[in-house]
Amino acid sequence: MFNKEIYVKRREELKKSVKSGIVLLLGNGEAAMNYAGNDYTFRQDSSFIYYVGLDTPNLAYILDVEQNKEYLLGDELTIDDVIWMGNLPSLKERAAEAGIDRILPFAELATIIGNGLKAKRMIHYLKPYRYRNQLILSEILEKKVDSIASGFSLELTQAIIRMRLIKSAEELTELEDAGKMGYAMHIVAMKMCQPGVSEREIAGTMEGLAISVGNRVSFPTILSMNGQTLHNHDHSGILKTGRLMLCDAGAENLNYYASDFTRTTAVGGEYSERQKNIHNIVLKALNDSIAMAKPGITYKSVHRNAYRIIFEGLRDLGLVTGDTEAALEAGVPALFMPHGLGHAMGLDVHDMENLGETLVGYDEETKRDTLFGYRSLRFGKRLEPGHVLTVEPGVYFIPQLIEKWEAEKINADFIRFDKLKDFYDFGGIRLEDDIVITSQGCRPVYEKRLPVTVEDITLISSH
Ligand SMILES: [Mn+2]
């Protein structure tokens, strides 16, 4: 937790962006894993963390804009809580840590919101992503559960997105710390990437590292020889010489900030000519994207440029053919990279995705594309200093997708389907770094870059 002045300042700024009504930020509760009392590790809501900083369950924050009063709602621990779970500071003391003077029992939430409804005041809440919070909102707002999601406050959501997207100096320090954790995890994975080692052992070791110094992994680790499956959480494989191991993983540090890196390592550090060629195309797309990222440029244009590099690289290898501009218009590179170049990152690895991916990543000026591949870009808008983004180009050979395009003659003029048959056992390569946009361009979030060239990865993994 930062010092309380930071939270006070953030809430003052938030107050300026919401004209009237009652702002409600619901913290998270515990979530039962297989029975009540055997819970998933507690994870506080990120917006609650951003404005209040307290990471214990069953809290809520209320700001009455007109009355200029704010409250922390929660319940004091019972003697049973203390016996089983340990002592905690009182609610009053916890509120003071966040710079909040007024406390109320959690049950008062219904009264405050009920009175607000009677007075026909606007109740600003964020779209819930957990059933518990959906049910609480349904009850206190006296609305059906299925109408809660659509009734969120756009005004509050957009105000929070504006603030959270620009990372302050103290946030960048936290992100750097998460980057350092992610770096250590990936170096270990590269070293362990030897024939006969199981994917599970490597994924488990990485996760162990994350929880040994921080909160957890920032998302379930993607680690597989079958890197063509973009979010592959199946770790049942045993590494084999000749294959690639794609590993996309990151850490959440003790203050909830995330990192997210991807490296693809040849098992035992031995790359074939074909693997080197594809790796170098992805590496060029990564490096050129980083070189291009600066204030004033849309991330959509950086994504398109990455597609250009991938198309031209694959054309040099004889896998595609034709004019670059025409291929980009037709979305040809999406066959090989059916995902976006990157996303915002912060307290969430996909920052604020719960508030609405398109609200975070697009605006009036930059609209989301509808074409396959382009439409998967989570963040497309103009870059500003303080934005933190991932850059993660990839090239994959997904046999089912290639066969679908071949059967349906999709972009058939551009694609050498005959040549692609040889690549059905290739898997995929993705390389991902985390950057922060500066006044001039961008810099890595964590100063040390993971080995990224074939030569440097080989040095680590063929020891
Ligand atoms: Mn990512």
Short mmCIF file of C-alpha atoms and ligand atoms in Angstrom, two decimals:
data_model
loop_
_atom_site.label_atom_id
_atom_site.label_comp_id
_atom_site.label_asym_id
_atom_site.label_seq_id
_atom_site.Cartn_x
_atom_site.Cartn_y
_atom_site.Cartn_z
CA MET A 1 0.00 0.00 0.00
CA PHE A 2 1.24 3.53 -0.78
CA ASN A 3 0.99 6.31 1.78
CA LYS A 4 -2.49 7.69 2.31
CA GLU A 5 -1.85 11.01 0.53
CA ILE A 6 -1.73 9.15 -2.79
CA TYR A 7 -5.20 7.65 -2.27
CA VAL A 8 -6.61 10.95 -1.02
CA LYS A 9 -5.28 12.71 -4.12
CA ARG A 10 -6.66 10.05 -6.46
CA ARG A 11 -10.12 10.28 -4.89
CA GLU A 12 -10.06 14.10 -5.07
CA GLU A 13 -9.33 13.82 -8.77
CA LEU A 14 -12.03 11.23 -9.27
CA LYS A 15 -14.51 13.51 -7.51
CA LYS A 16 -13.80 16.25 -10.03
CA SER A 17 -14.78 13.95 -12.92
CA VAL A 18 -18.11 12.84 -11.49
CA LYS A 19 -20.56 15.71 -11.46
CA SER A 20 -23.21 14.48 -9.04
CA GLY A 21 -24.65 11.47 -7.27
CA ILE A 22 -23.21 8.66 -5.19
CA VAL A 23 -20.08 6.79 -6.22
CA LEU A 24 -19.87 3.19 -5.03
CA LEU A 25 -16.72 1.10 -5.28
CA LEU A 26 -17.32 -2.45 -4.11
CA GLY A 27 -14.36 -4.41 -2.88
CA ASN A 28 -14.28 -8.17 -3.44
CA GLY A 29 -15.32 -10.89 -1.03
CA GLU A 30 -13.87 -14.33 -0.52
CA ALA A 31 -14.72 -16.88 -3.21
CA ALA A 32 -15.22 -20.50 -2.19
CA MET A 33 -13.13 -23.00 -4.15
CA ASN A 34 -14.86 -26.27 -3.24
CA TYR A 35 -16.63 -25.41 0.00
CA ALA A 36 -17.16 -22.27 2.06
CA GLY A 37 -14.07 -21.66 4.13
CA ASN A 38 -11.73 -23.26 1.58
CA ASP A 39 -11.38 -20.21 -0.58
CA TYR A 40 -9.39 -19.17 -3.61
CA THR A 41 -6.54 -16.88 -2.60
CA PHE A 42 -8.16 -13.52 -1.98
CA ARG A 43 -7.77 -10.98 -4.78
CA GLN A 44 -8.99 -7.45 -4.17
CA ASP A 45 -10.71 -5.53 -6.96
CA SER A 46 -8.16 -3.40 -8.82
CA SER A 47 -10.15 -0.14 -8.86
CA PHE A 48 -10.80 -0.55 -5.13
CA ILE A 49 -7.06 -1.05 -4.63
CA TYR A 50 -6.31 2.00 -6.78
CA TYR A 51 -8.55 4.39 -4.82
CA VAL A 52 -8.64 2.85 -1.34
CA GLY A 53 -5.54 0.63 -1.17
CA LEU A 54 -6.98 -1.84 1.38
CA ASP A 55 -6.71 -5.48 0.40
CA THR A 56 -8.99 -7.27 2.86
CA PRO A 57 -12.36 -8.75 1.85
CA ASN A 58 -15.87 -7.36 2.35
CA LEU A 59 -15.24 -3.63 2.14
CA ALA A 60 -17.01 -0.91 0.17
CA TYR A 61 -16.27 2.74 -0.50
CA ILE A 62 -18.92 5.42 -0.89
CA LEU A 63 -18.45 8.97 -2.07
CA ASP A 64 -21.40 11.32 -1.81
CA VAL A 65 -20.46 13.92 -4.38
CA GLU A 66 -22.91 16.71 -3.42
CA GLN A 67 -22.34 16.35 0.33
CA ASN A 68 -18.61 15.91 -0.25
CA LYS A 69 -18.51 13.01 2.22
CA GLU A 70 -16.79 9.66 1.89
CA TYR A 71 -17.19 6.44 3.84
CA LEU A 72 -15.45 3.12 4.27
CA LEU A 73 -17.96 0.36 4.90
CA GLY A 74 -17.04 -2.91 6.54
CA ASP A 75 -17.48 -5.00 9.65
CA GLU A 76 -15.27 -5.36 12.68
CA LEU A 77 -13.78 -8.80 13.28
CA THR A 78 -15.63 -11.14 15.62
CA ILE A 79 -13.79 -13.12 18.28
CA ASP A 80 -14.14 -16.19 16.03
CA ASP A 81 -12.46 -14.32 13.16
CA VAL A 82 -9.60 -13.43 15.48
CA ILE A 83 -9.26 -17.01 16.75
CA TRP A 84 -9.20 -18.58 13.32
CA MET A 85 -7.84 -15.90 11.03
CA GLY A 86 -5.79 -13.64 13.31
CA ASN A 87 -6.15 -10.08 14.40
CA LEU A 88 -6.40 -7.08 12.11
CA PRO A 89 -6.48 -3.35 12.80
CA SER A 90 -9.97 -1.98 13.49
CA LEU A 91 -12.07 -0.64 10.63
CA LYS A 92 -11.35 2.88 11.87
CA GLU A 93 -7.61 2.25 11.74
CA ARG A 94 -7.84 0.69 8.31
CA ALA A 95 -9.89 3.63 7.03
CA ALA A 96 -7.22 5.98 8.39
CA GLU A 97 -4.56 4.15 6.34
CA ALA A 98 -6.52 5.17 3.26
CA GLY A 99 -7.15 8.71 4.53
CA ILE A 100 -10.88 8.10 5.07
CA ASP A 101 -12.45 9.58 8.24
CA ARG A 102 -15.93 8.05 8.25
CA ILE A 103 -16.71 4.37 8.76
CA LEU A 104 -19.99 2.47 8.67
CA PRO A 105 -21.08 -1.15 9.09
CA PHE A 106 -21.35 -2.94 5.75
CA ALA A 107 -25.13 -3.32 6.18
CA GLU A 108 -25.47 0.47 5.96
CA LEU A 109 -24.69 0.17 2.25
CA ALA A 110 -28.30 -0.76 1.56
CA THR A 111 -29.55 2.25 3.54
CA ILE A 112 -27.32 4.80 1.83
CA ILE A 113 -28.09 3.49 -1.64
CA GLY A 114 -31.79 3.08 -0.76
CA ASN A 115 -31.98 6.72 0.36
CA GLY A 116 -30.16 7.78 -2.79
CA LEU A 117 -32.67 5.89 -4.93
CA LYS A 118 -35.62 7.47 -3.10
CA ALA A 119 -34.16 10.92 -3.73
CA LYS A 120 -33.71 9.92 -7.40
CA ARG A 121 -29.98 10.43 -7.23
CA MET A 122 -27.56 8.87 -9.68
CA ILE A 123 -25.81 5.80 -8.25
CA HIS A 124 -22.47 5.30 -9.99
CA TYR A 125 -21.12 1.78 -9.94
CA LEU A 126 -18.74 -0.27 -12.08
CA LYS A 127 -19.77 -3.30 -14.07
CA PRO A 128 -19.33 -6.27 -11.71
CA TYR A 129 -17.45 -9.38 -12.83
CA ARG A 130 -18.12 -11.54 -9.75
CA TYR A 131 -21.49 -13.04 -8.87
CA ARG A 132 -21.21 -11.91 -5.23
CA ASN A 133 -20.94 -8.26 -6.21
CA GLN A 134 -23.62 -8.69 -8.85
CA LEU A 135 -25.97 -10.03 -6.17
CA ILE A 136 -25.14 -7.24 -3.70
CA LEU A 137 -25.80 -4.63 -6.38
CA SER A 138 -29.01 -6.34 -7.41
CA GLU A 139 -30.26 -6.22 -3.84
CA ILE A 140 -29.29 -2.66 -2.93
CA LEU A 141 -30.29 -1.17 -6.28
CA GLU A 142 -33.55 -3.16 -6.28
CA LYS A 143 -32.89 -4.31 -9.81
CA LYS A 144 -32.91 -7.74 -11.44
CA VAL A 145 -29.53 -9.46 -11.46
CA ASP A 146 -29.40 -9.59 -15.25
CA SER A 147 -29.93 -5.85 -15.61
CA ILE A 148 -27.06 -4.94 -13.28
CA ALA A 149 -24.26 -5.33 -15.83
CA SER A 150 -25.82 -2.92 -18.33
CA GLY A 151 -26.65 -0.30 -15.70
CA PHE A 152 -23.06 0.60 -14.84
CA SER A 153 -22.01 4.26 -14.83
CA LEU A 154 -20.24 5.22 -18.03
CA GLU A 155 -19.23 8.53 -16.44
CA LEU A 156 -17.48 6.80 -13.52
CA THR A 157 -16.00 4.09 -15.74
CA GLN A 158 -14.49 6.58 -18.15
CA ALA A 159 -13.13 8.75 -15.34
CA ILE A 160 -11.40 5.73 -13.79
CA ILE A 161 -10.03 4.57 -17.14
CA ARG A 162 -8.56 8.04 -17.81
CA MET A 163 -6.79 8.06 -14.47
CA ARG A 164 -5.61 4.46 -14.29
CA LEU A 165 -4.25 4.42 -17.85
CA ILE A 166 -1.58 7.00 -17.06
CA LYS A 167 0.90 5.44 -14.66
CA SER A 168 2.48 7.66 -12.02
CA ALA A 169 6.12 7.40 -10.90
CA GLU A 170 5.24 5.27 -7.86
CA GLU A 171 3.19 2.91 -10.03
CA LEU A 172 6.07 2.56 -12.50
CA THR A 173 8.31 1.51 -9.61
CA GLU A 174 5.80 -1.22 -8.73
CA LEU A 175 5.52 -2.33 -12.37
CA GLU A 176 9.30 -2.50 -12.54
CA ASP A 177 9.26 -4.75 -9.47
CA ALA A 178 6.71 -7.03 -11.17
CA GLY A 179 8.94 -6.96 -14.26
CA LYS A 180 11.92 -8.06 -12.21
CA MET A 181 9.89 -11.01 -10.88
CA GLY A 182 8.78 -11.95 -14.39
CA TYR A 183 12.34 -11.72 -15.62
CA ALA A 184 13.55 -14.19 -12.99
CA MET A 185 10.69 -16.59 -13.81
CA HIS A 186 11.53 -16.63 -17.51
CA ILE A 187 15.28 -17.10 -17.04
CA VAL A 188 14.53 -20.20 -14.94
CA ALA A 189 12.10 -21.47 -17.61
CA MET A 190 14.72 -21.05 -20.35
CA LYS A 191 17.29 -22.94 -18.30
CA MET A 192 14.84 -25.74 -17.56
CA CYS A 193 13.84 -26.06 -21.22
CA GLN A 194 15.64 -29.39 -21.75
CA PRO A 195 14.56 -32.64 -23.41
CA GLY A 196 12.72 -34.96 -20.98
CA VAL A 197 11.59 -32.18 -18.63
CA SER A 198 7.84 -31.83 -18.19
CA GLU A 199 6.02 -28.61 -19.02
CA ARG A 200 4.24 -28.90 -15.68
CA GLU A 201 7.50 -28.86 -13.74
CA ILE A 202 8.61 -25.65 -15.44
CA ALA A 203 5.22 -23.93 -15.10
CA GLY A 204 5.05 -24.97 -11.44
CA THR A 205 8.56 -23.73 -10.73
CA MET A 206 7.72 -20.37 -12.31
CA GLU A 207 4.54 -20.08 -10.27
CA GLY A 208 6.45 -21.01 -7.12
CA LEU A 209 8.89 -18.19 -7.80
CA ALA A 210 6.01 -15.74 -8.21
CA ILE A 211 4.38 -16.66 -4.91
CA SER A 212 7.70 -16.78 -3.09
CA VAL A 213 8.29 -13.04 -3.57
CA GLY A 214 4.94 -11.59 -4.64
CA ASN A 215 1.22 -12.23 -4.70
CA ARG A 216 0.88 -14.78 -7.50
CA VAL A 217 1.25 -15.18 -11.25
CA SER A 218 -0.53 -12.31 -13.00
CA PHE A 219 -2.53 -14.83 -15.08
CA PRO A 220 -2.47 -18.61 -15.52
CA THR A 221 0.86 -19.46 -17.14
CA ILE A 222 0.82 -20.34 -20.82
CA LEU A 223 3.58 -22.87 -21.38
CA SER A 224 3.53 -25.47 -24.09
CA MET A 225 5.24 -27.03 -27.07
CA ASN A 226 1.90 -26.44 -28.76
CA GLY A 227 2.34 -22.70 -28.90
CA GLN A 228 -0.07 -22.49 -31.84
CA THR A 229 -2.85 -22.67 -29.23
CA LEU A 230 -2.70 -19.06 -28.11
CA HIS A 231 -3.73 -19.53 -24.49
CA ASN A 232 -2.53 -23.05 -23.86
CA HIS A 233 -2.77 -23.96 -20.17
CA ASP A 234 -2.26 -27.67 -20.75
CA HIS A 235 1.10 -28.50 -19.24
CA SER A 236 1.00 -32.25 -19.74
CA GLY A 237 3.77 -32.44 -22.36
CA ILE A 238 7.30 -33.75 -21.95
CA LEU A 239 9.80 -31.55 -23.80
CA LYS A 240 11.35 -33.09 -26.91
CA THR A 241 14.40 -32.11 -28.91
CA GLY A 242 13.39 -30.35 -32.11
CA ARG A 243 10.33 -28.67 -30.59
CA LEU A 244 9.79 -25.12 -29.36
CA MET A 245 8.48 -24.20 -25.93
CA LEU A 246 6.30 -21.10 -25.92
CA CYS A 247 6.09 -19.53 -22.49
CA ASP A 248 3.84 -16.52 -21.78
CA ALA A 249 3.85 -15.68 -18.09
CA GLY A 250 4.18 -12.90 -15.59
CA ALA A 251 3.94 -12.01 -11.95
CA GLU A 252 1.77 -9.90 -9.71
CA ASN A 253 3.87 -8.18 -7.06
CA LEU A 254 2.90 -7.50 -3.46
CA ASN A 255 1.25 -4.23 -4.44
CA TYR A 256 -0.84 -5.92 -7.14
CA TYR A 257 1.03 -4.68 -10.23
CA ALA A 258 1.57 -7.05 -13.14
CA SER A 259 4.18 -8.10 -15.63
CA ASP A 260 3.67 -10.18 -18.77
CA PHE A 261 6.49 -11.56 -20.92
CA THR A 262 6.70 -14.19 -23.62
CA ARG A 263 9.71 -16.04 -24.92
CA THR A 264 9.85 -19.05 -27.17
CA THR A 265 12.79 -21.36 -26.55
CA ALA A 266 14.00 -24.29 -28.64
CA VAL A 267 14.22 -27.35 -26.42
CA GLY A 268 17.86 -27.72 -25.35
CA GLY A 269 18.65 -24.46 -27.13
CA GLU A 270 18.96 -26.12 -30.54
CA TYR A 271 17.09 -24.13 -33.18
CA SER A 272 16.53 -25.52 -36.66
CA GLU A 273 17.02 -23.24 -39.67
CA ARG A 274 13.23 -23.03 -40.06
CA GLN A 275 12.70 -22.12 -36.40
CA LYS A 276 15.43 -19.46 -36.61
CA ASN A 277 13.83 -17.92 -39.69
CA ILE A 278 10.40 -17.62 -38.09
CA HIS A 279 11.91 -16.42 -34.81
CA ASN A 280 13.74 -13.63 -36.63
CA ILE A 281 10.55 -12.42 -38.33
CA VAL A 282 8.79 -12.20 -34.95
CA LEU A 283 11.85 -10.51 -33.42
CA LYS A 284 11.87 -7.88 -36.16
CA ALA A 285 8.16 -7.25 -35.60
CA LEU A 286 8.85 -6.85 -31.86
CA ASN A 287 11.86 -4.54 -32.25
CA ASP A 288 10.28 -2.38 -34.94
CA SER A 289 7.07 -2.04 -32.91
CA ILE A 290 9.06 -0.89 -29.88
CA ALA A 291 11.00 1.56 -32.06
CA MET A 292 7.73 2.94 -33.43
CA ALA A 293 5.82 3.30 -30.15
CA LYS A 294 5.74 6.94 -29.04
CA PRO A 295 3.23 9.62 -28.06
CA GLY A 296 0.88 10.63 -30.87
CA ILE A 297 1.06 7.31 -32.74
CA THR A 298 -1.97 5.02 -32.55
CA TYR A 299 -1.27 1.50 -31.33
CA LYS A 300 -3.51 0.36 -34.14
CA SER A 301 -0.92 1.63 -36.63
CA VAL A 302 1.85 -0.15 -34.71
CA HIS A 303 -0.20 -3.38 -34.89
CA ARG A 304 -0.64 -2.89 -38.65
CA ASN A 305 3.08 -2.32 -39.07
CA ALA A 306 3.80 -5.56 -37.20
CA TYR A 307 1.43 -7.32 -39.61
CA ARG A 308 3.42 -5.77 -42.49
CA ILE A 309 6.71 -7.14 -41.16
CA ILE A 310 5.21 -10.57 -40.64
CA PHE A 311 3.71 -10.67 -44.13
CA GLU A 312 6.92 -9.55 -45.81
CA GLY A 313 9.02 -11.93 -43.72
CA LEU A 314 6.82 -14.87 -44.63
CA ARG A 315 6.88 -13.77 -48.27
CA ASP A 316 10.70 -13.91 -48.20
CA LEU A 317 10.33 -17.52 -47.03
CA GLY A 318 7.90 -18.28 -49.88
CA LEU A 319 4.90 -18.98 -47.63
CA VAL A 320 2.81 -16.08 -48.91
CA THR A 321 2.84 -14.01 -52.06
CA GLY A 322 1.48 -10.75 -53.46
CA ASP A 323 1.39 -7.05 -52.73
CA THR A 324 1.90 -5.98 -49.12
CA GLU A 325 -0.74 -3.24 -48.98
CA ALA A 326 -3.35 -5.48 -50.59
CA ALA A 327 -2.49 -8.27 -48.17
CA LEU A 328 -2.79 -5.93 -45.18
CA GLU A 329 -6.17 -4.69 -46.40
CA ALA A 330 -7.39 -8.26 -46.80
CA GLY A 331 -6.11 -9.26 -43.34
CA VAL A 332 -3.79 -11.98 -44.66
CA PRO A 333 -1.30 -11.80 -41.73
CA ALA A 334 -4.12 -12.70 -39.33
CA LEU A 335 -3.81 -16.31 -40.51
CA PHE A 336 -0.42 -16.36 -38.79
CA MET A 337 -1.14 -13.93 -35.96
CA PRO A 338 -4.84 -14.02 -35.09
CA HIS A 339 -4.36 -11.82 -32.03
CA GLY A 340 -3.59 -8.22 -31.19
CA LEU A 341 -0.12 -6.74 -30.81
CA GLY A 342 -0.66 -5.92 -27.15
CA HIS A 343 -2.73 -4.50 -24.33
CA ALA A 344 -2.56 -2.00 -21.50
CA MET A 345 -1.07 -3.38 -18.28
CA GLY A 346 -1.12 -2.16 -14.69
CA LEU A 347 -3.03 -3.47 -11.69
CA ASP A 348 -4.52 -5.99 -14.10
CA VAL A 349 -2.45 -7.83 -16.65
CA HIS A 350 -5.11 -6.80 -19.21
CA ASP A 351 -5.59 -3.49 -17.51
CA MET A 352 -9.20 -2.69 -16.62
CA GLU A 353 -10.59 -5.33 -18.93
CA ASN A 354 -13.45 -5.70 -16.42
CA LEU A 355 -14.49 -2.11 -17.18
CA GLY A 356 -14.81 -2.91 -20.89
CA GLU A 357 -11.97 -3.72 -23.25
CA THR A 358 -13.19 -1.35 -25.96
CA LEU A 359 -13.74 1.52 -23.51
CA VAL A 360 -10.14 1.11 -22.36
CA GLY A 361 -8.50 0.61 -25.73
CA TYR A 362 -10.51 2.75 -28.13
CA ASP A 363 -12.19 6.16 -28.24
CA GLU A 364 -14.14 8.52 -30.49
CA GLU A 365 -11.14 8.95 -32.74
CA THR A 366 -9.84 5.39 -32.92
CA LYS A 367 -12.51 2.80 -33.57
CA ARG A 368 -12.16 -0.93 -33.20
CA ASP A 369 -11.78 -2.86 -36.47
CA THR A 370 -14.12 -5.66 -37.38
CA LEU A 371 -11.80 -7.69 -39.60
CA PHE A 372 -10.44 -11.00 -38.26
CA GLY A 373 -7.09 -10.45 -36.54
CA TYR A 374 -7.31 -6.65 -36.39
CA ARG A 375 -10.44 -6.89 -34.24
CA SER A 376 -8.53 -8.79 -31.56
CA LEU A 377 -6.33 -5.78 -30.79
CA ARG A 378 -7.30 -4.84 -27.24
CA PHE A 379 -5.71 -1.39 -27.25
CA GLY A 380 -5.68 0.67 -30.44
CA LYS A 381 -5.80 4.31 -29.48
CA ARG A 382 -3.26 7.11 -29.61
CA LEU A 383 -0.35 6.60 -27.23
CA GLU A 384 0.36 9.02 -24.38
CA PRO A 385 3.25 9.31 -21.94
CA GLY A 386 2.54 7.04 -18.97
CA HIS A 387 0.74 4.34 -20.94
CA VAL A 388 2.10 0.90 -20.12
CA LEU A 389 1.64 -1.67 -22.86
CA THR A 390 2.72 -5.10 -23.89
CA VAL A 391 4.23 -5.67 -27.32
CA GLU A 392 3.67 -9.28 -28.34
CA PRO A 393 3.84 -10.21 -32.00
CA GLY A 394 3.74 -13.87 -32.96
CA VAL A 395 3.69 -16.28 -35.87
CA TYR A 396 1.69 -19.49 -35.47
CA PHE A 397 0.77 -22.35 -37.73
CA ILE A 398 -2.69 -23.49 -36.68
CA PRO A 399 -3.51 -26.47 -38.93
CA GLN A 400 -7.29 -26.20 -38.41
CA LEU A 401 -7.32 -22.50 -39.31
CA ILE A 402 -5.08 -22.99 -42.35
CA GLU A 403 -7.32 -25.82 -43.57
CA LYS A 404 -10.44 -23.72 -43.04
CA TRP A 405 -8.99 -20.86 -45.10
CA GLU A 406 -7.89 -23.32 -47.78
CA ALA A 407 -11.31 -25.01 -47.93
CA GLU A 408 -13.17 -21.70 -48.03
CA LYS A 409 -10.59 -20.12 -50.37
CA ILE A 410 -10.07 -17.22 -47.96
CA ASN A 411 -7.28 -14.99 -49.27
CA ALA A 412 -6.30 -17.89 -51.51
CA ASP A 413 -4.39 -15.59 -53.92
CA PHE A 414 -1.95 -14.64 -51.18
CA ILE A 415 -1.32 -17.91 -49.41
CA ARG A 416 0.85 -20.82 -50.49
CA PHE A 417 -1.26 -23.50 -48.85
CA ASP A 418 0.94 -26.21 -50.43
CA LYS A 419 4.02 -24.88 -48.61
CA LEU A 420 2.23 -24.51 -45.29
CA LYS A 421 1.60 -28.27 -45.00
CA ASP A 422 5.25 -28.65 -43.91
CA PHE A 423 4.60 -26.34 -40.98
CA TYR A 424 1.70 -28.20 -39.36
CA ASP A 425 4.03 -29.58 -36.68
CA PHE A 426 5.79 -26.25 -36.10
CA GLY A 427 3.75 -24.82 -33.23
CA GLY A 428 4.15 -21.08 -32.81
CA ILE A 429 6.51 -18.33 -31.75
CA ARG A 430 5.56 -15.31 -29.67
CA LEU A 431 7.89 -12.74 -28.14
CA GLU A 432 6.61 -10.19 -25.66
CA ASP A 433 8.09 -7.22 -23.85
CA ASP A 434 6.50 -4.59 -21.59
CA ILE A 435 7.01 -0.91 -22.38
CA VAL A 436 6.10 2.46 -20.93
CA ILE A 437 5.46 5.40 -23.24
CA THR A 438 7.73 8.37 -22.43
CA SER A 439 7.67 11.95 -23.70
CA GLN A 440 9.96 11.01 -26.59
CA GLY A 441 9.25 7.35 -27.32
CA CYS A 442 9.17 4.41 -24.98
CA ARG A 443 11.37 2.41 -22.63
CA PRO A 444 11.19 -1.08 -21.13
CA VAL A 445 9.23 -1.16 -17.87
CA TYR A 446 12.02 -3.22 -16.28
CA GLU A 447 15.43 -2.13 -17.48
CA LYS A 448 16.85 -5.63 -18.08
CA ARG A 449 15.54 -7.25 -21.22
CA LEU A 450 15.09 -11.00 -21.31
CA PRO A 451 17.33 -12.73 -23.86
CA VAL A 452 15.46 -12.39 -27.13
CA THR A 453 17.74 -13.27 -30.04
CA VAL A 454 18.20 -16.91 -31.04
CA GLU A 455 21.88 -16.63 -30.04
CA ASP A 456 21.17 -15.19 -26.58
CA ILE A 457 18.35 -17.63 -25.80
CA THR A 458 20.61 -20.50 -26.87
CA LEU A 459 23.33 -19.28 -24.50
CA ILE A 460 20.92 -19.60 -21.57
CA SER A 461 19.10 -22.77 -22.56
CA SER A 462 21.94 -24.94 -23.86
CA HIS A 463 24.09 -24.77 -20.74
MN MN B 1 0.20 -10.14 -22.91
#
